[in-house]
Structures are given as structure tokens and as C-alpha cells.
PDB file of C-alpha atoms in Angstrom:
ATOM      1  CA  GLU A   1      34.439  -4.378   6.170  1.00 80.00           C
ATOM      2  CA  ALA A   2      32.386  -1.181   6.185  1.00 81.00           C
ATOM      3  CA  GLN A   3      29.844  -1.360   8.947  1.00 92.00           C
ATOM      4  CA  VAL A   4      27.783   0.298  11.638  1.00 95.00           C
ATOM      5  CA  THR A   5      27.998  -1.559  14.939  1.00 96.00           C
ATOM      6  CA  GLN A   6      25.448  -1.260  17.711  1.00 96.00           C
ATOM      7  CA  ASN A   7      25.673  -2.655  21.224  1.00 97.00           C
ATOM      8  CA  PRO A   8      23.926  -4.262  22.903  1.00 96.00           C
ATOM      9  CA  ARG A   9      21.722  -6.079  20.411  1.00 95.00           C
ATOM     10  CA  TYR A  10      19.166  -6.959  23.054  1.00 96.00           C
ATOM     11  CA  LEU A  11      18.463  -5.474  26.463  1.00 96.00           C
ATOM     12  CA  ILE A  12      15.744  -5.978  29.025  1.00 96.00           C
ATOM     13  CA  THR A  13      15.784  -3.443  31.835  1.00 95.00           C
ATOM     14  CA  VAL A  14      13.526  -1.671  34.313  1.00 95.00           C
ATOM     15  CA  THR A  15      11.954   1.743  34.415  1.00 96.00           C
ATOM     16  CA  GLY A  16      14.285   4.505  35.544  1.00 95.00           C
ATOM     17  CA  LYS A  17      17.584   2.671  35.199  1.00 96.00           C
ATOM     18  CA  LYS A  18      19.862   4.714  32.951  1.00 96.00           C
ATOM     19  CA  LEU A  19      21.164   2.962  29.873  1.00 97.00           C
ATOM     20  CA  THR A  20      23.372   3.710  26.895  1.00 97.00           C
ATOM     21  CA  VAL A  21      23.269   2.124  23.470  1.00 98.00           C
ATOM     22  CA  THR A  22      26.538   2.515  21.632  1.00 98.00           C
ATOM     23  CA  CYS A  23      26.949   3.063  17.907  1.00 98.00           C
ATOM     24  CA  SER A  24      30.213   3.046  16.010  1.00 98.00           C
ATOM     25  CA  GLN A  25      30.967   3.348  12.292  1.00 97.00           C
ATOM     26  CA  ASN A  26      34.229   2.685  10.468  1.00 95.00           C
ATOM     27  CA  MET A  27      33.516   4.582   7.244  1.00 92.00           C
ATOM     28  CA  ASN A  28      34.603   8.059   8.354  1.00 92.00           C
ATOM     29  CA  HIS A  29      31.067   9.342   7.797  1.00 92.00           C
ATOM     30  CA  GLU A  30      30.219  12.844   8.958  1.00 91.00           C
ATOM     31  CA  TYR A  31      26.537  12.165   9.462  1.00 91.00           C
ATOM     32  CA  MET A  32      25.037   9.783  12.032  1.00 94.00           C
ATOM     33  CA  SER A  33      21.497   9.296  13.212  1.00 95.00           C
ATOM     34  CA  TRP A  34      19.281   7.283  15.547  1.00 97.00           C
ATOM     35  CA  TYR A  35      15.848   5.871  14.726  1.00 96.00           C
ATOM     36  CA  ARG A  36      13.240   3.864  16.523  1.00 97.00           C
ATOM     37  CA  GLN A  37      11.012   1.382  14.763  1.00 94.00           C
ATOM     38  CA  ASP A  38       7.517   0.624  15.992  1.00 93.00           C
ATOM     39  CA  PRO A  39       4.885  -1.534  14.260  1.00 87.00           C
ATOM     40  CA  GLY A  40       2.827   0.394  11.737  1.00 83.00           C
ATOM     41  CA  LEU A  41       4.920   3.544  12.119  1.00 86.00           C
ATOM     42  CA  GLY A  42       8.007   2.732  10.113  1.00 86.00           C
ATOM     43  CA  LEU A  43      11.200   4.295  11.447  1.00 91.00           C
ATOM     44  CA  ARG A  44      11.171   7.661  13.161  1.00 93.00           C
ATOM     45  CA  GLN A  45      14.214   9.798  13.644  1.00 93.00           C
ATOM     46  CA  ILE A  46      15.251  10.505  17.245  1.00 96.00           C
ATOM     47  CA  TYR A  47      18.427  12.585  16.895  1.00 96.00           C
ATOM     48  CA  TYR A  48      21.013  13.191  14.239  1.00 94.00           C
ATOM     49  CA  SER A  49      24.519  14.599  14.040  1.00 94.00           C
ATOM     50  CA  MET A  50      26.007  16.405  11.077  1.00 89.00           C
ATOM     51  CA  ASN A  51      29.536  16.188  12.470  1.00 90.00           C
ATOM     52  CA  VAL A  52      31.540  16.113  15.684  1.00 93.00           C
ATOM     53  CA  GLU A  53      29.939  18.262  18.406  1.00 93.00           C
ATOM     54  CA  VAL A  54      26.950  19.024  16.146  1.00 93.00           C
ATOM     55  CA  THR A  55      23.676  17.330  17.070  1.00 96.00           C
ATOM     56  CA  ASP A  56      20.011  18.140  16.525  1.00 94.00           C
ATOM     57  CA  LYS A  57      16.581  16.787  17.335  1.00 94.00           C
ATOM     58  CA  GLY A  58      14.668  14.572  14.987  1.00 92.00           C
ATOM     59  CA  ASP A  59      10.959  13.854  15.148  1.00 90.00           C
ATOM     60  CA  VAL A  60      10.792  12.018  18.494  1.00 96.00           C
ATOM     61  CA  PRO A  61      13.617  13.261  20.753  1.00 97.00           C
ATOM     62  CA  GLU A  62      11.755  13.287  24.095  1.00 97.00           C
ATOM     63  CA  GLY A  63      13.384  11.066  26.693  1.00 97.00           C
ATOM     64  CA  TYR A  64      16.658  10.634  24.794  1.00 98.00           C
ATOM     65  CA  LYS A  65      20.084  12.246  24.778  1.00 98.00           C
ATOM     66  CA  VAL A  66      23.017  11.911  22.408  1.00 97.00           C
ATOM     67  CA  SER A  67      26.586  13.088  22.171  1.00 96.00           C
ATOM     68  CA  ARG A  68      29.134  13.216  19.360  1.00 97.00           C
ATOM     69  CA  LYS A  69      32.575  13.653  20.803  1.00 97.00           C
ATOM     70  CA  GLU A  70      34.305  11.569  18.148  1.00 96.00           C
ATOM     71  CA  LYS A  71      33.489  11.135  14.506  1.00 95.00           C
ATOM     72  CA  ARG A  72      33.050   7.369  14.687  1.00 97.00           C
ATOM     73  CA  ASN A  73      30.813   7.146  17.789  1.00 97.00           C
ATOM     74  CA  PHE A  74      27.271   8.332  18.447  1.00 98.00           C
ATOM     75  CA  PRO A  75      25.816   6.870  21.660  1.00 98.00           C
ATOM     76  CA  LEU A  76      22.123   7.046  22.526  1.00 98.00           C
ATOM     77  CA  ILE A  77      21.385   7.677  26.193  1.00 98.00           C
ATOM     78  CA  LEU A  78      18.144   6.989  28.019  1.00 97.00           C
ATOM     79  CA  GLU A  79      18.527   8.804  31.343  1.00 95.00           C
ATOM     80  CA  SER A  80      15.299   7.471  32.866  1.00 96.00           C
ATOM     81  CA  PRO A  81      13.807   4.841  30.563  1.00 97.00           C
ATOM     82  CA  SER A  82      10.065   4.279  30.536  1.00 97.00           C
ATOM     83  CA  PRO A  83       7.964   1.455  29.047  1.00 97.00           C
ATOM     84  CA  ASN A  84       6.928   3.617  26.072  1.00 96.00           C
ATOM     85  CA  GLN A  85      10.556   3.542  24.974  1.00 97.00           C
ATOM     86  CA  THR A  86      10.354  -0.193  24.403  1.00 97.00           C
ATOM     87  CA  SER A  87      11.236  -0.428  20.742  1.00 97.00           C
ATOM     88  CA  LEU A  88      13.718  -1.516  18.099  1.00 96.00           C
ATOM     89  CA  TYR A  89      16.461   1.071  17.637  1.00 97.00           C
ATOM     90  CA  PHE A  90      18.689   1.619  14.633  1.00 96.00           C
ATOM     91  CA  CYS A  91      21.791   3.691  14.217  1.00 96.00           C
ATOM     92  CA  ALA A  92      22.810   4.863  10.753  1.00 94.00           C
ATOM     93  CA  SER A  93      25.571   6.841   9.098  1.00 93.00           C
ATOM     94  CA  LYS A  94      26.300   8.373   5.720  1.00 89.00           C
ATOM     95  CA  VAL A  95      28.474  10.765   3.808  1.00 83.00           C
ATOM     96  CA  ARG A  96      26.903  14.206   3.680  1.00 75.00           C
ATOM     97  CA  GLY A  97      25.494  15.414   0.373  1.00 67.00           C
ATOM     98  CA  ILE A  98      22.352  16.737  -1.281  1.00 62.00           C
ATOM     99  CA  GLY A  99      20.644  16.255  -4.620  1.00 57.00           C
ATOM    100  CA  VAL A 100      22.538  13.821  -6.805  1.00 54.00           C
ATOM    101  CA  GLY A 101      25.143  13.690  -4.052  1.00 57.00           C
ATOM    102  CA  ASN A 102      22.660  12.457  -1.486  1.00 73.00           C
ATOM    103  CA  GLN A 103      23.930   9.080  -0.445  1.00 79.00           C
ATOM    104  CA  PRO A 104      21.976   6.329   1.265  1.00 83.00           C
ATOM    105  CA  GLN A 105      22.367   5.707   4.936  1.00 86.00           C
ATOM    106  CA  HIS A 106      24.108   2.595   6.222  1.00 91.00           C
ATOM    107  CA  PHE A 107      22.229   0.950   9.080  1.00 92.00           C
ATOM    108  CA  GLY A 108      23.342  -1.095  12.022  1.00 93.00           C
ATOM    109  CA  ASP A 109      21.637  -4.403  12.818  1.00 92.00           C
ATOM    110  CA  GLY A 110      19.421  -2.869  15.486  1.00 94.00           C
ATOM    111  CA  THR A 111      19.034  -2.942  19.264  1.00 96.00           C
ATOM    112  CA  ARG A 112      15.875  -4.340  20.774  1.00 96.00           C
ATOM    113  CA  LEU A 113      15.089  -2.625  24.078  1.00 97.00           C
ATOM    114  CA  SER A 114      12.444  -3.850  26.484  1.00 97.00           C
ATOM    115  CA  ILE A 115      11.711  -1.597  29.452  1.00 97.00           C
ATOM    116  CA  LEU A 116       9.577  -3.139  32.157  1.00 95.00           C
TER     117      LEU A 116
ATOM    118  CA  ALA B   1       7.710  19.519   5.240  1.00 76.00           C
ATOM    119  CA  GLN B   2       8.261  16.144   3.673  1.00 84.00           C
ATOM    120  CA  SER B   3       6.312  12.935   3.994  1.00 90.00           C
ATOM    121  CA  VAL B   4       5.978   9.486   2.507  1.00 93.00           C
ATOM    122  CA  THR B   5       2.860   7.350   2.129  1.00 95.00           C
ATOM    123  CA  GLN B   6       3.019   3.681   1.323  1.00 96.00           C
ATOM    124  CA  LEU B   7      -0.375   2.830  -0.018  1.00 97.00           C
ATOM    125  CA  ASP B   8      -0.461  -0.832   0.981  1.00 95.00           C
ATOM    126  CA  SER B   9       0.408  -2.136   4.419  1.00 95.00           C
ATOM    127  CA  HIS B  10       0.440  -5.710   3.172  1.00 97.00           C
ATOM    128  CA  VAL B  11       0.865  -7.322  -0.257  1.00 98.00           C
ATOM    129  CA  SER B  12       0.508 -11.024  -0.945  1.00 97.00           C
ATOM    130  CA  VAL B  13       1.687 -12.561  -4.233  1.00 97.00           C
ATOM    131  CA  SER B  14       2.304 -15.997  -5.672  1.00 97.00           C
ATOM    132  CA  GLU B  15       5.834 -17.050  -6.452  1.00 97.00           C
ATOM    133  CA  GLY B  16       6.710 -16.161 -10.034  1.00 97.00           C
ATOM    134  CA  THR B  17       4.132 -13.360 -10.348  1.00 97.00           C
ATOM    135  CA  PRO B  18       4.860  -9.618 -10.434  1.00 97.00           C
ATOM    136  CA  VAL B  19       5.180  -7.507  -7.320  1.00 97.00           C
ATOM    137  CA  LEU B  20       4.078  -3.867  -7.082  1.00 98.00           C
ATOM    138  CA  LEU B  21       4.667  -1.762  -3.983  1.00 98.00           C
ATOM    139  CA  ARG B  22       3.243   1.738  -4.137  1.00 98.00           C
ATOM    140  CA  CYS B  23       4.789   4.849  -2.664  1.00 97.00           C
ATOM    141  CA  ASN B  24       3.714   8.495  -2.870  1.00 97.00           C
ATOM    142  CA  TYR B  25       5.759  11.341  -1.499  1.00 95.00           C
ATOM    143  CA  SER B  26       5.381  14.991  -0.632  1.00 93.00           C
ATOM    144  CA  SER B  27       8.374  17.294  -0.778  1.00 87.00           C
ATOM    145  CA  SER B  28       8.935  20.987  -1.321  1.00 81.00           C
ATOM    146  CA  TYR B  29      12.248  20.386  -3.071  1.00 79.00           C
ATOM    147  CA  SER B  30      13.707  17.924  -5.540  1.00 78.00           C
ATOM    148  CA  PRO B  31      13.613  14.662  -3.618  1.00 82.00           C
ATOM    149  CA  SER B  32      16.092  11.891  -3.059  1.00 87.00           C
ATOM    150  CA  LEU B  33      14.162   8.666  -2.721  1.00 92.00           C
ATOM    151  CA  PHE B  34      15.202   5.211  -1.617  1.00 93.00           C
ATOM    152  CA  TRP B  35      13.706   1.791  -1.142  1.00 96.00           C
ATOM    153  CA  TYR B  36      14.987  -0.368   1.704  1.00 95.00           C
ATOM    154  CA  VAL B  37      14.150  -3.963   2.569  1.00 96.00           C
ATOM    155  CA  GLN B  38      14.100  -5.490   6.036  1.00 94.00           C
ATOM    156  CA  HIS B  39      14.062  -9.241   6.443  1.00 92.00           C
ATOM    157  CA  PRO B  40      12.816 -10.657   9.750  1.00 86.00           C
ATOM    158  CA  ASN B  41      15.145  -9.865  12.645  1.00 81.00           C
ATOM    159  CA  LYS B  42      17.558  -8.106  10.325  1.00 84.00           C
ATOM    160  CA  GLY B  43      18.653  -4.543   9.676  1.00 86.00           C
ATOM    161  CA  LEU B  44      17.753  -2.442   6.660  1.00 91.00           C
ATOM    162  CA  GLN B  45      19.310  -3.133   3.292  1.00 92.00           C
ATOM    163  CA  LEU B  46      19.302  -0.630   0.442  1.00 92.00           C
ATOM    164  CA  LEU B  47      17.463  -1.864  -2.653  1.00 95.00           C
ATOM    165  CA  LEU B  48      17.820   1.186  -4.868  1.00 93.00           C
ATOM    166  CA  LYS B  49      17.997   4.964  -4.901  1.00 91.00           C
ATOM    167  CA  TYR B  50      16.760   7.862  -7.011  1.00 89.00           C
ATOM    168  CA  THR B  51      18.780  11.060  -6.927  1.00 75.00           C
ATOM    169  CA  SER B  52      17.505  13.019  -9.964  1.00 72.00           C
ATOM    170  CA  ALA B  53      19.377  11.139 -12.661  1.00 70.00           C
ATOM    171  CA  ALA B  54      17.395   8.513 -14.635  1.00 80.00           C
ATOM    172  CA  THR B  55      13.725   8.213 -13.688  1.00 87.00           C
ATOM    173  CA  LEU B  56      13.781   4.419 -13.981  1.00 93.00           C
ATOM    174  CA  VAL B  57      16.093   3.043 -11.355  1.00 93.00           C
ATOM    175  CA  LYS B  58      17.352  -0.509 -11.228  1.00 94.00           C
ATOM    176  CA  GLY B  59      18.294  -2.061  -7.929  1.00 94.00           C
ATOM    177  CA  ILE B  60      19.468  -5.316  -6.496  1.00 94.00           C
ATOM    178  CA  ASN B  61      17.688  -8.673  -6.733  1.00 94.00           C
ATOM    179  CA  GLY B  62      15.714  -7.712  -9.850  1.00 96.00           C
ATOM    180  CA  PHE B  63      13.836  -4.792  -8.303  1.00 97.00           C
ATOM    181  CA  GLU B  64      13.310  -1.494 -10.062  1.00 96.00           C
ATOM    182  CA  ALA B  65      11.415   1.701  -9.364  1.00 97.00           C
ATOM    183  CA  GLU B  66      10.088   4.516 -11.494  1.00 95.00           C
ATOM    184  CA  PHE B  67      10.094   8.127 -10.371  1.00 93.00           C
ATOM    185  CA  LYS B  68       7.081  10.073 -11.648  1.00 93.00           C
ATOM    186  CA  LYS B  69       7.211  13.716 -10.654  1.00 90.00           C
ATOM    187  CA  SER B  70       3.746  14.521 -12.033  1.00 92.00           C
ATOM    188  CA  GLU B  71       2.230  11.827  -9.829  1.00 94.00           C
ATOM    189  CA  THR B  72       4.671  12.306  -6.907  1.00 94.00           C
ATOM    190  CA  SER B  73       5.170   8.563  -6.913  1.00 96.00           C
ATOM    191  CA  PHE B  74       8.070   6.152  -6.644  1.00 96.00           C
ATOM    192  CA  HIS B  75       6.598   2.679  -7.034  1.00 98.00           C
ATOM    193  CA  LEU B  76       8.720  -0.444  -6.650  1.00 98.00           C
ATOM    194  CA  THR B  77       8.285  -3.434  -8.938  1.00 98.00           C
ATOM    195  CA  LYS B  78       9.725  -6.847  -9.614  1.00 97.00           C
ATOM    196  CA  PRO B  79       8.634  -8.971 -12.579  1.00 97.00           C
ATOM    197  CA  SER B  80       8.754 -12.318 -10.817  1.00 97.00           C
ATOM    198  CA  ALA B  81       8.551 -12.780  -7.052  1.00 97.00           C
ATOM    199  CA  HIS B  82      10.766 -15.251  -5.256  1.00 96.00           C
ATOM    200  CA  MET B  83      10.201 -16.785  -1.858  1.00 96.00           C
ATOM    201  CA  SER B  84      13.228 -14.885  -0.567  1.00 95.00           C
ATOM    202  CA  ASP B  85      11.443 -11.587  -1.324  1.00 97.00           C
ATOM    203  CA  ALA B  86       9.183 -12.072   1.694  1.00 97.00           C
ATOM    204  CA  ALA B  87      10.106  -9.109   3.890  1.00 97.00           C
ATOM    205  CA  GLU B  88       9.091  -5.609   4.864  1.00 96.00           C
ATOM    206  CA  TYR B  89       9.803  -2.802   2.418  1.00 97.00           C
ATOM    207  CA  PHE B  90      10.229   0.873   3.202  1.00 95.00           C
ATOM    208  CA  CYS B  91      10.024   3.841   0.888  1.00 96.00           C
ATOM    209  CA  VAL B  92      12.223   6.643   2.189  1.00 93.00           C
ATOM    210  CA  LEU B  93      12.515  10.343   1.351  1.00 91.00           C
ATOM    211  CA  SER B  94      15.749  12.086   2.189  1.00 85.00           C
ATOM    212  CA  ASN B  95      17.352  15.467   2.308  1.00 75.00           C
ATOM    213  CA  ASP B  96      20.848  15.987   3.602  1.00 69.00           C
ATOM    214  CA  TYR B  97      20.040  15.356   7.238  1.00 77.00           C
ATOM    215  CA  LYS B  98      16.544  13.944   7.564  1.00 80.00           C
ATOM    216  CA  LEU B  99      15.023  10.665   6.474  1.00 83.00           C
ATOM    217  CA  SER B 100      11.269  10.280   6.311  1.00 88.00           C
ATOM    218  CA  PHE B 101      10.092   6.687   6.241  1.00 91.00           C
ATOM    219  CA  GLY B 102       6.846   5.283   5.002  1.00 93.00           C
ATOM    220  CA  ALA B 103       5.025   2.973   7.399  1.00 93.00           C
ATOM    221  CA  GLY B 104       6.211  -0.070   5.471  1.00 94.00           C
ATOM    222  CA  THR B 105       4.690  -2.756   3.264  1.00 96.00           C
ATOM    223  CA  THR B 106       4.898  -6.379   4.319  1.00 96.00           C
ATOM    224  CA  VAL B 107       5.254  -8.761   1.389  1.00 97.00           C
ATOM    225  CA  THR B 108       4.293 -12.391   1.670  1.00 97.00           C
ATOM    226  CA  VAL B 109       5.024 -14.841  -1.138  1.00 97.00           C
ATOM    227  CA  ARG B 110       2.854 -17.916  -1.605  1.00 96.00           C
ATOM    228  CA  ALA B 111       4.390 -21.071  -3.014  1.00 94.00           C
TER     229      ALA B 111
END
């Protein structure tokens, strides 16, 4: 089954304790991305990756890191989490393409992070 | 720059009546537009997409949307709401690497 898998689904942690949220896709997609969802703001892009070893900042990258060493994995790293990073996080992937070739993104089920 | 505005943060309808969710966009190039639905405690599910083919796009679960370039709009409709349509809906503008989401419209359906 084609899917994007995020782990963990839920995490409660404390300020300053490094954490990693993993994301894996089994569709051989070149493109992967991370979003955070906050009430009234929709989803905002944190980082994206066009392919292996190619990453770039989205709209809200501060406080986050990513890496893309393998095509299927795109972990999100919070080196020193703070309470304002409490949010619902989604990973997504898609085949690259523009115009009529622009394909929709496939989303994981989300990771709810609470940072105390 | 690209942006999406969903004109209603909340829509309430009676079961069996039409649903209209409004979306305006701003884009300096020919847009790709999508509607996603998010049920409580779930991920995002694609309802439909517009990628410069037909301007009237049919999606899943009886939803459809019409792309109007002159009005820069991509409104979502359904002729008859069902209780299972209660969810949050997002209008999304995309280029190859960036998605811009609207703030979302929460739909409640009254029995």
C-alpha cells in the first residue's frame, strides 16, 4: 500500500531536549516536505526536499533541521525544542512536475508534538 | 508570490442542502489548485485537483469545484450535504515545490 509513515504519532517532551520525527514514503517520490498545522493558520511549510541531498527552507524553518540522505526518508529534527513548536506536524511526498503534471501531495497521518 | 484566501472560516448547513466553500487565490503563473479534506484527528485527503485541463473539476464523494480565472476563484460545492461531510477543508495552491494553504473552512452538518 502506498503510504507516508510518520513516527511517533504523539510525543510530549520538555524544552531543550532534542527530538527527531521520522518520515518515510514507499512511492519512490523525489519530493518530500514538512508542514506544521496551527489553528486558524492552515498548514505552513517548514522545509522541503526536491531530491536526495537537496533541501530548502519553506515559510517557517526557524528552529528546525532536516536531512535527505535517502530517497525514502526525510526526518525532521528539533535540536532545542521550545513551547512555540507545540503543533501538529505533517510530512508529505509527491512526484515532481509542474502545470498539468503537477501532482497532489500524499500526506502522512500527522505527529502531535507537545513541548512543555 | 502566491497566496490562498478561504473566505469563510466556518460553514454550517443542514443535511441534504447544498454546500459552498469559497476560495480565492493569487498567483503570478498558471496555478495548480487542490482541495483537501481533514476529518477530526486524521490526515489530509485529496478531494480534487485542477491542473489547467477542464475548468469544472469533479472529485470524490460528490464534490466538485470550478476554476474561474477572471475571478481568481476555485470554489468547492456539493449539491447535498451528508453528515459524514463534517470536517475541515483546505484550498491549496501549488507549484512544483511549494504548497500554499488557505486557513481552512470548518463544515458542520445539522441533522
